[in-house]
Phi, psi and omega in degrees: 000120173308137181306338159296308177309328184283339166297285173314326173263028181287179160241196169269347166283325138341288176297347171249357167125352174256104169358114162329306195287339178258005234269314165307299182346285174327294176316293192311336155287342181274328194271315182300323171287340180285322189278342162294335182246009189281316208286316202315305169284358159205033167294307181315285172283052182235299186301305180306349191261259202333325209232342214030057196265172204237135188311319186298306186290348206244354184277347211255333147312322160277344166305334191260337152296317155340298195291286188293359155318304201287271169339287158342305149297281169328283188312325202282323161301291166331316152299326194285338170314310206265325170259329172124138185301352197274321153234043150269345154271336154304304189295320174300327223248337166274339219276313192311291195324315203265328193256003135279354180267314183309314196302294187308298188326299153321307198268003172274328218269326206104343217247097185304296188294327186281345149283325165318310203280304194284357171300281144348289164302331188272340177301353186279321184309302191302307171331263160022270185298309196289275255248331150289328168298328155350290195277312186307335176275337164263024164260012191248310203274148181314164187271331191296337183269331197326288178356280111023296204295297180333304161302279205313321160319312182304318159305325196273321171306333192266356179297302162304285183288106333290341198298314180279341207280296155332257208340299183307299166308319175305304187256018169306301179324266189312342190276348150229062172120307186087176194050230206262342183266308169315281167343296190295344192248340186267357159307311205301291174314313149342299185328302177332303216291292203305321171291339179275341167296317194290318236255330191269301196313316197280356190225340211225348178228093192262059171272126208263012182276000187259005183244358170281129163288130184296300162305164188296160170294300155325323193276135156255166204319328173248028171256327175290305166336324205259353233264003173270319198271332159325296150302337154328281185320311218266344194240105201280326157337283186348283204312293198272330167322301172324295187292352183272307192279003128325280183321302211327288192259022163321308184298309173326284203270345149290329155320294182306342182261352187231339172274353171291311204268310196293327171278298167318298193241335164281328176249007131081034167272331174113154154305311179295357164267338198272315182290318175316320190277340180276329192251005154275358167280313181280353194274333131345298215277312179335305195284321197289330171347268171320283169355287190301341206252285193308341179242003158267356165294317167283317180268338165142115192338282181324301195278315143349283196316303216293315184265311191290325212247289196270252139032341177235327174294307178350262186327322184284317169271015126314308198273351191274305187323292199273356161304302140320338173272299195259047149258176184307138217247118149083001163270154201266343194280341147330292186272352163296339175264344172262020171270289225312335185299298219284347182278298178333292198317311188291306180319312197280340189290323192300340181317323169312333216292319162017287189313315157337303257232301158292341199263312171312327178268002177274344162228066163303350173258002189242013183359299186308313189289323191294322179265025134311305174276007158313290200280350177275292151019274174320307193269354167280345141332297179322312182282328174294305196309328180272257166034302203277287173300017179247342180263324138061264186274296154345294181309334175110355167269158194270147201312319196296328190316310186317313180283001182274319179300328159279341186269327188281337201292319197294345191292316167315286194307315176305305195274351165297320213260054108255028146297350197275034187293125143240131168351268195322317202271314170322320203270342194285304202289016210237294193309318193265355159311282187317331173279000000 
């Protein structure tokens, strides 16, 4: 097919970065995360109510949910490799169903190890479904675009998880009931979102590479398994891309364990401000995706990560922490300037978004494998943000230390990525200096 013919048949979704074939995909990932994210802001104190549990046990439970995100993620590339991304979201989407059905049964029951254990296990889903469709969009999409494609995943995930997934709790709660009972029926509801996030990806998107194994032919089942951490092991670019994009949404899932009870009840703003303030922050990050993605497609992948993503995110959680401290407690102009902090924070995380980008060109020849570990990252992200305030905390110190301690990690994260040099992004940043 001639390079016109191939023109002719772009669409206008094609041309701003979302794949035609996959454009329901997409929806489908916005909708299966809202119902994946309705909980994220008061799960912490629902289980400590619920169970009368102690913070520290209920932090080591989402520290442990981390963990199978993170496994999860590895797998979800990987599998996407090996069976074709479609039914690895398929797989994602019973592994949610059931062992949220399970999670609520435990925590009606009371039953401390059965939450654990369900818990734990459902962390395997959202990966899964979200993070294979991933690859299917960078097996689709032009390289010239990755960029582009990434923000746009990103819109819809972080659309979902937290933002709309806030919204939908906001107005879940009161409508069944509100307090711990209210909480428990807008878990119940969530269940809809995610089979219908399920129900459009699976009918609505025949795009056929996604029914396909992605890897080579030649490679057997544990050469595709093995073959994210192999690379890892043999190439350290691998290793620190991998750690950047670990840092990248850390802050993000530690905030949420630690900003629910200090906004809602210590600066005496309420849940329903707390939910409000999560989803005009991330709904920042929503509109900026995409953004971040089109201007590391011009300006540069690498460079974009580095001033934008890790250097502006700093700073944006440093001020959403202390803004919120020093203005008046419990004001309403107060708490509008310290979302307005905490909107900075969200807008600059899209600066990460790149990164999608880079890690598949530090191995062109090895795609699959890198954005296994891409995507093992993302979701190994969970596990850090909970992690870093459960050990913290442990220690005898107090939440801001927590935000200084996600602030050393970003420091860290400015000097790997300028090592994350690739061709493509080096000759794009060469090109636009010069204009």
């Amino acid at each position: 097919m001639t390079d016109t013919a191939t023109a002719q048949r772009e669409t206008f979704l094609d041309r701003i970065g979302i794949p035609h074939s996959l454009r329901w995909g997409f929806v489908a990932v916005l909708i299966f995360m809202t119902g994946n994210g309705t909980e994220t802001n008061f799960i912490s104190p629902h289980v400590e109510a619920v169970l009368g549990s102690p913070a520290t046990t209920v932090s080591t439970i989402i520290s442990m949910y981390g963990v199978s995100v993170l496994v999860g993620s590895y797998l979800s590339g990987v599998l996407a490799d090996l069976w074709g991304p479609r039914r690895v979201m398929q797989l994602g989407v019973v592994v949610w169903v059931v062992f949220e059905l399970l999670f609520l049964a435990s925590l009606a029951l009371g039953s401390l190890p059965l939450v654990f254990l369900t818990y734990f296990l459902r962390g395997f889903g959202y990966p899964l479904f979200a993070f294979a469709f991933l690859v299917w969009v960078n097996v689709v999409t032009p390289v010239e675009r990755n960029g582009k494609a990434v923000g746009w995943f990103y819109v819809m995930f972080t659309g979902g998880l937290p933002t709309l997934g806030s919204l939908y709790a906001l107005g879940m709660i009161p409508a069944f009931g509100g307090g711990t009972g209210g909480e428990t029926g807008a878990m119940v509801a969530s269940i809809a979102l995610v089979v219908i996030g399920f129900l459009i990806a699976q009918f609505a998107v025949h795009e056929p590479r996604g029914d396909r194994r992605v890897a080579s032919a030649e490679l057997s089942t544990t050469e595709v398994l093995t073959a994210g951490l192999l690379l890892t092991a043999r190439r350290p670019k691998i290793l620190m891309g991998f750690l950047v994009r670990l840092i990248n949404t850390a802050p993000q899932y530690g905030m949420f364990i630690i900003l629910p009870t200090v906004i809602a009840d210590e600066l005496g703003w309420g849940q329903s401000r707390w939910l409000i303030m999560t989803t005009l922050v991330y709904a920042s990050n929503i509109l900026l995706n995409a953004v971040f993605g089109a201007i590391g497609d011009k300006w540069g992948w690498r460079r974009t990560v580095q001033w934008f993503g890790v250097f502006g995110s700093a700073l944006g959680l440093l001020a959403w922490w202390y803004v919120a401290h020093l203005v008046p407690a419990g004001s309403t102009w107060g708490f509008w300037a310290a979302t307005a902090a905490g909107c900075l924070f969200g807008a600059l995380l899209a600066g990460f978004v790149p990164m999608g980008a880079i890690m598949p060109a530090l191995a062109p020849e090895q795609k699959g494998a890198a954005m296994a570990m891409y995507t093992t990252a993302a979701g190994g992200a969970a596990f850090l943000g909970a992690a870093v305030p459960a050990v913290v905390l442990a220690v005898g110190l107090g939440n801001a230390s927590v935000v200084w301690a996600f602030v050393l990690l970003y420091v860290a994260a400015f000097v790997m990525v300028g090592y994350l040099k690739v061709p493509e992004d080096e000759n794009r940043s060469a090109v636009a200096a010069s204009r």
